[in-house]
Short mmCIF file of C-alpha atoms in Angstrom, two decimals:
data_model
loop_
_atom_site.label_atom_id
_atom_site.label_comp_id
_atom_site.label_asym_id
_atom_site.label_seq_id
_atom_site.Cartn_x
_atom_site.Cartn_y
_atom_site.Cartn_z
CA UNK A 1 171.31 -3.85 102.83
CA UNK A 2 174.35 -1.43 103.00
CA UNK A 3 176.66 -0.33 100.59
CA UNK A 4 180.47 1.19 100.48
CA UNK A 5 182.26 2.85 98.05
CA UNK A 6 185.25 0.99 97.18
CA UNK A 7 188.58 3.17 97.17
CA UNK A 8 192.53 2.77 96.37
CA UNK A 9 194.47 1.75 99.42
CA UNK A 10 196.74 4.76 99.34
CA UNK A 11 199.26 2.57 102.23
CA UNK A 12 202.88 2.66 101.02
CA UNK A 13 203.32 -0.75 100.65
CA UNK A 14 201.23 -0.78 97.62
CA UNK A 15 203.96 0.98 94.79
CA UNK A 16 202.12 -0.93 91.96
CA UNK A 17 201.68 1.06 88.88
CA UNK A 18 200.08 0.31 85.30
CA UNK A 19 201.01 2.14 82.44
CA UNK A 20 198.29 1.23 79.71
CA UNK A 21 195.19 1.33 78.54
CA UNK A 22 191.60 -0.82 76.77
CA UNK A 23 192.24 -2.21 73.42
CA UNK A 24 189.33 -0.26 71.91
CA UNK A 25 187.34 2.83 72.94
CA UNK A 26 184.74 5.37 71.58
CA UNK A 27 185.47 8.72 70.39
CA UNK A 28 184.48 11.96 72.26
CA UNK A 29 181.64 13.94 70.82
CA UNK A 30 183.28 16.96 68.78
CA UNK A 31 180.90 19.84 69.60
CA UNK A 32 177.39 18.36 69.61
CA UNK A 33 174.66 19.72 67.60
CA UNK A 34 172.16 19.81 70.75
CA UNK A 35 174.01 21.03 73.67
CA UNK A 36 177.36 22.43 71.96
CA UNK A 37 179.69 20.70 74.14
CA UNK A 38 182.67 18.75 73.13
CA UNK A 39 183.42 15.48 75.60
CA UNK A 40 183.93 12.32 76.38
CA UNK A 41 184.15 10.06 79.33
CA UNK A 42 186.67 7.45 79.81
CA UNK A 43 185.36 5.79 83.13
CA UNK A 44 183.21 3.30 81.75
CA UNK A 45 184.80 0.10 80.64
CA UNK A 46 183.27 -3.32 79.36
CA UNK A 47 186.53 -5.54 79.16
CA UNK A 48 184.82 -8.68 77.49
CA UNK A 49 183.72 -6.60 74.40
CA UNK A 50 185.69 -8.10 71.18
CA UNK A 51 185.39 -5.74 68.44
CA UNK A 52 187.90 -7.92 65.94
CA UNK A 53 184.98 -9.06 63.96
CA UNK A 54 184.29 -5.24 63.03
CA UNK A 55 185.81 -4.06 59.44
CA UNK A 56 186.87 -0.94 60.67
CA UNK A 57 188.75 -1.59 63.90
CA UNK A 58 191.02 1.49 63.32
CA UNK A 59 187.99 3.72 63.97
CA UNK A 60 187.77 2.41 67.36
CA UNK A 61 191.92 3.18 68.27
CA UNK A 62 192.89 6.54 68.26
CA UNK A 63 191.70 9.13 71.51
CA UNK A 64 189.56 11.55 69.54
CA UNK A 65 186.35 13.40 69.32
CA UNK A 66 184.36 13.07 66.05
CA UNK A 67 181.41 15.08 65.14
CA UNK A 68 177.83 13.58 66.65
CA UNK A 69 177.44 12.04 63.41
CA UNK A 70 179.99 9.97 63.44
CA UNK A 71 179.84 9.23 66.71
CA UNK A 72 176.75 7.90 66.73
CA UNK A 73 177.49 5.35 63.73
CA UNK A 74 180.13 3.91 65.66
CA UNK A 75 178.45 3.29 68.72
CA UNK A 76 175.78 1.35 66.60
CA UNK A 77 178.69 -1.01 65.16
CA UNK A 78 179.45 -1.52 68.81
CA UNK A 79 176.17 -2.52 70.43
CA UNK A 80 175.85 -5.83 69.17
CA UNK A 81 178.88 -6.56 70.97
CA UNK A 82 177.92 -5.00 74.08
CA UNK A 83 176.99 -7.19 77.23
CA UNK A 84 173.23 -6.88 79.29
CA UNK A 85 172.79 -3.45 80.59
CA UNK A 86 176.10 -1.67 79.15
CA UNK A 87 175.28 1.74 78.64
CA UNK A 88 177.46 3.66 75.65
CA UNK A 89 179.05 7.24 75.89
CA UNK A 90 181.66 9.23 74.75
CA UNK A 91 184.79 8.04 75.56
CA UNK A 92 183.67 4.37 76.40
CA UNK A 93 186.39 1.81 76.95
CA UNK A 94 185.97 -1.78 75.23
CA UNK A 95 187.89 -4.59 75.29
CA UNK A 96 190.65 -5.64 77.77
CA UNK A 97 193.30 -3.42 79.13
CA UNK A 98 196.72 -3.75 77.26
CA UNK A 99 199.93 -2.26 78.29
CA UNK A 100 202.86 -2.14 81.88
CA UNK A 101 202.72 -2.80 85.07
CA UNK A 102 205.41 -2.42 88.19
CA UNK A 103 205.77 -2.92 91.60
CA UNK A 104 203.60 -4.79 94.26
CA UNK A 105 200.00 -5.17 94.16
CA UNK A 106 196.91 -5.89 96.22
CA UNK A 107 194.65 -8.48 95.83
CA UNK A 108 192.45 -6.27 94.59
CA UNK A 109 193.64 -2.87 92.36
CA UNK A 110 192.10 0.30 91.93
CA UNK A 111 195.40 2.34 90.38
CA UNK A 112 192.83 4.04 88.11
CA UNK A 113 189.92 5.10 90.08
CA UNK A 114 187.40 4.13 87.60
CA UNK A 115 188.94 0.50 87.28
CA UNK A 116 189.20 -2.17 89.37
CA UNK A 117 191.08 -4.94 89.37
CA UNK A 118 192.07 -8.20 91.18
CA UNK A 119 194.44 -11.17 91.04
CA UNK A 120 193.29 -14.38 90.02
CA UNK A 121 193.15 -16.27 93.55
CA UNK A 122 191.19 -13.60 95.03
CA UNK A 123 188.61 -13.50 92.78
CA UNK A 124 188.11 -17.40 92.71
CA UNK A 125 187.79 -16.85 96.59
CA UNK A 126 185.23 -14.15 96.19
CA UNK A 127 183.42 -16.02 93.21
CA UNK A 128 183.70 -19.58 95.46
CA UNK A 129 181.34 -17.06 98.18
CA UNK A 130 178.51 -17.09 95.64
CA UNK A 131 178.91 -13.12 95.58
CA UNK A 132 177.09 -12.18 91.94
CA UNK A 133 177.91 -10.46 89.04
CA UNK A 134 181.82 -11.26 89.20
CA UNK A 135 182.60 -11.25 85.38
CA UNK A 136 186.35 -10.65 85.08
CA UNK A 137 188.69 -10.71 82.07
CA UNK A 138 192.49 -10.62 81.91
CA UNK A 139 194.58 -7.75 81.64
CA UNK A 140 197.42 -8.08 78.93
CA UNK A 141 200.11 -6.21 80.63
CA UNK A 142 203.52 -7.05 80.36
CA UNK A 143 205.18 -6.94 84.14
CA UNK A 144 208.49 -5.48 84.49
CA UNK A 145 209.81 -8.26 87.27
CA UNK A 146 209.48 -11.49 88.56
CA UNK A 147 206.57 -13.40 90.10
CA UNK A 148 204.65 -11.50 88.55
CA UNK A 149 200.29 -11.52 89.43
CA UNK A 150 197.78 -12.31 87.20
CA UNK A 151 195.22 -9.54 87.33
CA UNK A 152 191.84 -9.54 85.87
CA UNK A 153 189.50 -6.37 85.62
CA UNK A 154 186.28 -6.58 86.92
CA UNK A 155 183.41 -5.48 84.37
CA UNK A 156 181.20 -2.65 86.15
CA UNK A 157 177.66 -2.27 84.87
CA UNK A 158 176.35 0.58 85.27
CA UNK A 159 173.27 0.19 88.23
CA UNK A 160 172.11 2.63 90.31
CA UNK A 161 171.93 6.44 91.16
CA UNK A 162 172.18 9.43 93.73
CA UNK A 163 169.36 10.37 95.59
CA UNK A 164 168.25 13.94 94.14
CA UNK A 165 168.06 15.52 97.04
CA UNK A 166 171.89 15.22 97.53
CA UNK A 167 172.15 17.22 94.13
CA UNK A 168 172.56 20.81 93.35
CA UNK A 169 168.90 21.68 92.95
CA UNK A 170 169.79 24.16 90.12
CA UNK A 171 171.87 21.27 87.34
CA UNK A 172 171.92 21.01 83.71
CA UNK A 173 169.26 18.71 82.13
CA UNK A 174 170.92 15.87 80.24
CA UNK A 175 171.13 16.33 76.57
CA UNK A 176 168.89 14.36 74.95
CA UNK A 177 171.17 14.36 72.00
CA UNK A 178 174.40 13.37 72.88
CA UNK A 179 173.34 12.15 76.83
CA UNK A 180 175.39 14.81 78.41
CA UNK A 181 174.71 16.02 82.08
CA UNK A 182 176.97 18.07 83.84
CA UNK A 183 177.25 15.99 87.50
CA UNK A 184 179.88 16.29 89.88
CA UNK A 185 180.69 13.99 93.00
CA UNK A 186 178.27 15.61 95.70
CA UNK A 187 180.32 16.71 99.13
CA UNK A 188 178.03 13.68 100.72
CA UNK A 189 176.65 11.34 98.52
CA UNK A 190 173.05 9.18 99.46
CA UNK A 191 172.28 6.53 97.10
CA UNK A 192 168.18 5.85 95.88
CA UNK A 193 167.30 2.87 97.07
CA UNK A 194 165.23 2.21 94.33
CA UNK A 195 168.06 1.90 91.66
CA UNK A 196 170.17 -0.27 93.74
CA UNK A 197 170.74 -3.76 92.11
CA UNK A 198 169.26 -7.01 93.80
CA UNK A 199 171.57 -9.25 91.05
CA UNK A 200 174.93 -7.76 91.45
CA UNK A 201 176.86 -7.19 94.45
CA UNK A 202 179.84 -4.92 92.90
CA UNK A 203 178.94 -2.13 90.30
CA UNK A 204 179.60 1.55 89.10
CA UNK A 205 176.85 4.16 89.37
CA UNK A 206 175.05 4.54 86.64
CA UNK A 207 175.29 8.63 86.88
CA UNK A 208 178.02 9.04 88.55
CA UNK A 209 180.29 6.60 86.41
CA UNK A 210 183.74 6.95 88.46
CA UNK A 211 182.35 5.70 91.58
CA UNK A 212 182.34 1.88 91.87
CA UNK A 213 179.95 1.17 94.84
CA UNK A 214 179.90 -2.87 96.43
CA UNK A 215 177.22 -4.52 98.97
CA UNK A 216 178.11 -5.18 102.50
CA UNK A 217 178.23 -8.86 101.26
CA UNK A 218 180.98 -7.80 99.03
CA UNK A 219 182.67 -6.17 101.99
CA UNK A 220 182.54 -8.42 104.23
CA UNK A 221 183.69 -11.26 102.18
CA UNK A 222 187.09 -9.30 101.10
CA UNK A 223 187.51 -8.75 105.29
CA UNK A 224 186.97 -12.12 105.67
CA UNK A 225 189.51 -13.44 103.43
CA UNK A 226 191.82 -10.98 103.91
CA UNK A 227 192.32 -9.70 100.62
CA UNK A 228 193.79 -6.21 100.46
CA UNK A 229 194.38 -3.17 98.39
CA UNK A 230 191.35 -1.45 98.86
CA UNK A 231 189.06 0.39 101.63
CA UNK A 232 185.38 0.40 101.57
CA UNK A 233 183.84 3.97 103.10
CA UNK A 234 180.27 3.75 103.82
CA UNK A 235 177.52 5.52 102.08
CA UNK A 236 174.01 5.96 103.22
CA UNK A 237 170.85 5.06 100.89
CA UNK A 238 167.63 7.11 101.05
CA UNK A 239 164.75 5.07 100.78
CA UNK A 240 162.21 8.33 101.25
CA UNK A 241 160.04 9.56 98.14
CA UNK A 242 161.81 11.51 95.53
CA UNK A 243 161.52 14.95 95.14
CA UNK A 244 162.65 14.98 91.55
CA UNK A 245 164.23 12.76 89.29
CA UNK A 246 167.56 13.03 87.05
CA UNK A 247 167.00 13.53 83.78
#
């Protein structure tokens, strides 16, 4: 099977803009006993999460970074809530996004690389194509015009990994305290064909969160019907033995 990276449509037709951001999120990690670093990462998102029936929602509101501690209380008030195969880190949006929006749209959105996004006929299209693993909730923004579109975020799980070979041989070990590895977007990323979902058929990388990666089914179907917004670049997947393995 193939895969593509899906990408903003950077044509000038699309001036759409949202101002906003998820209801909820997890704090940054303030200087972590393990590895010293302080960070978070705010490119993970699981939409459907409802954290209302938590006592201490204002814990879960303001950007911060808290001290590993804390940090890791919080994320255990969150993981009952999570959905199959959600993966928690610093910086981790929950719930839906809440704020503006402007100007004309695609069919499907990707104004915030790590998001993605698509209008309400479109994705009963896609969903009536028997793609899998199209879970979408609402966006609450406000639109600043008429005829407004209804757009829905698409939750990414995070499935599958670079190859290591396409990785710096000399990298950081993650920190097995706070989960920290210090990964950047290879010049030419190759995808492990072992960690590559059967089940889903859109999804973000599981180490390399801000890339959202779809199958050529996915591809294909958004050609076929037309629906814009987006591009889809090709990325080869190495099915040869590993040398190494992340960690």
């Amino acid at each position: 099977m193939k895969f593509f990276i899906v990408k903003e449509d950077g044509a000038p037709i699309y001036t759409g803009v949202i101002t906003g951001t998820h209801k909820w999120r997890i704090p940054g990690v303030d200087t972590c006993a393990a590895c010293g670093v302080t960070w978070g990462n705010n490119s993970r998102a699981y939409p459907s999460v409802d954290l209302s029936p938590v006592a201490s929602l204002a814990d879960f509101v303001e950007p911060r970074a808290e001290p590993i501690e804390e940090y890791e209380r919080l994320c255990e008030l969150v993981r009952p809530f999570l959905p199959p195969g959600a993966l928690l880190e610093p910086g981790t949006n929950l719930g839906p996004i809440v704020g503006t929006a402007l100007g004309r749209f695609g069919q499907l959105v990707t104004s915030y690389p790590q998001w993605l996004l698509v209008q309400r006929e479109a994705l009963e299209k896609l969903q009536a194509e028997g793609l899998q693993g199209l879970k979408a909730i609402p966006a609450q923004l406000r639109f600043r015009q008429r005829n407004a579109p209804e757009l829905l975020e698409l939750e990414l799980l995070p499935v599958g990994r670079a190859y290591p070979d396409c990785l710096p041989t000399e990298r950081e070990p993650s920190c097995p305290r706070c989960g920290r590895f210090g990964l950047s977007l290879p010049k030419d990323l190759l995808l492990d064909a072992a960690t590559l979902p059967n089940q889903l058929d859109v999804f973000r990388l599981e180490d390399l969160s801000t890339v959202i990666v779809c199958t050529e089914r996915f591809a294909k179907a958004c050609k076929r019907l037309k629906l814009d917004g987006v591009v889809f670049d090709p990325v080869p997947v190495s099915r040869l033995k590993k040398r190494a393995s992340i960690k």
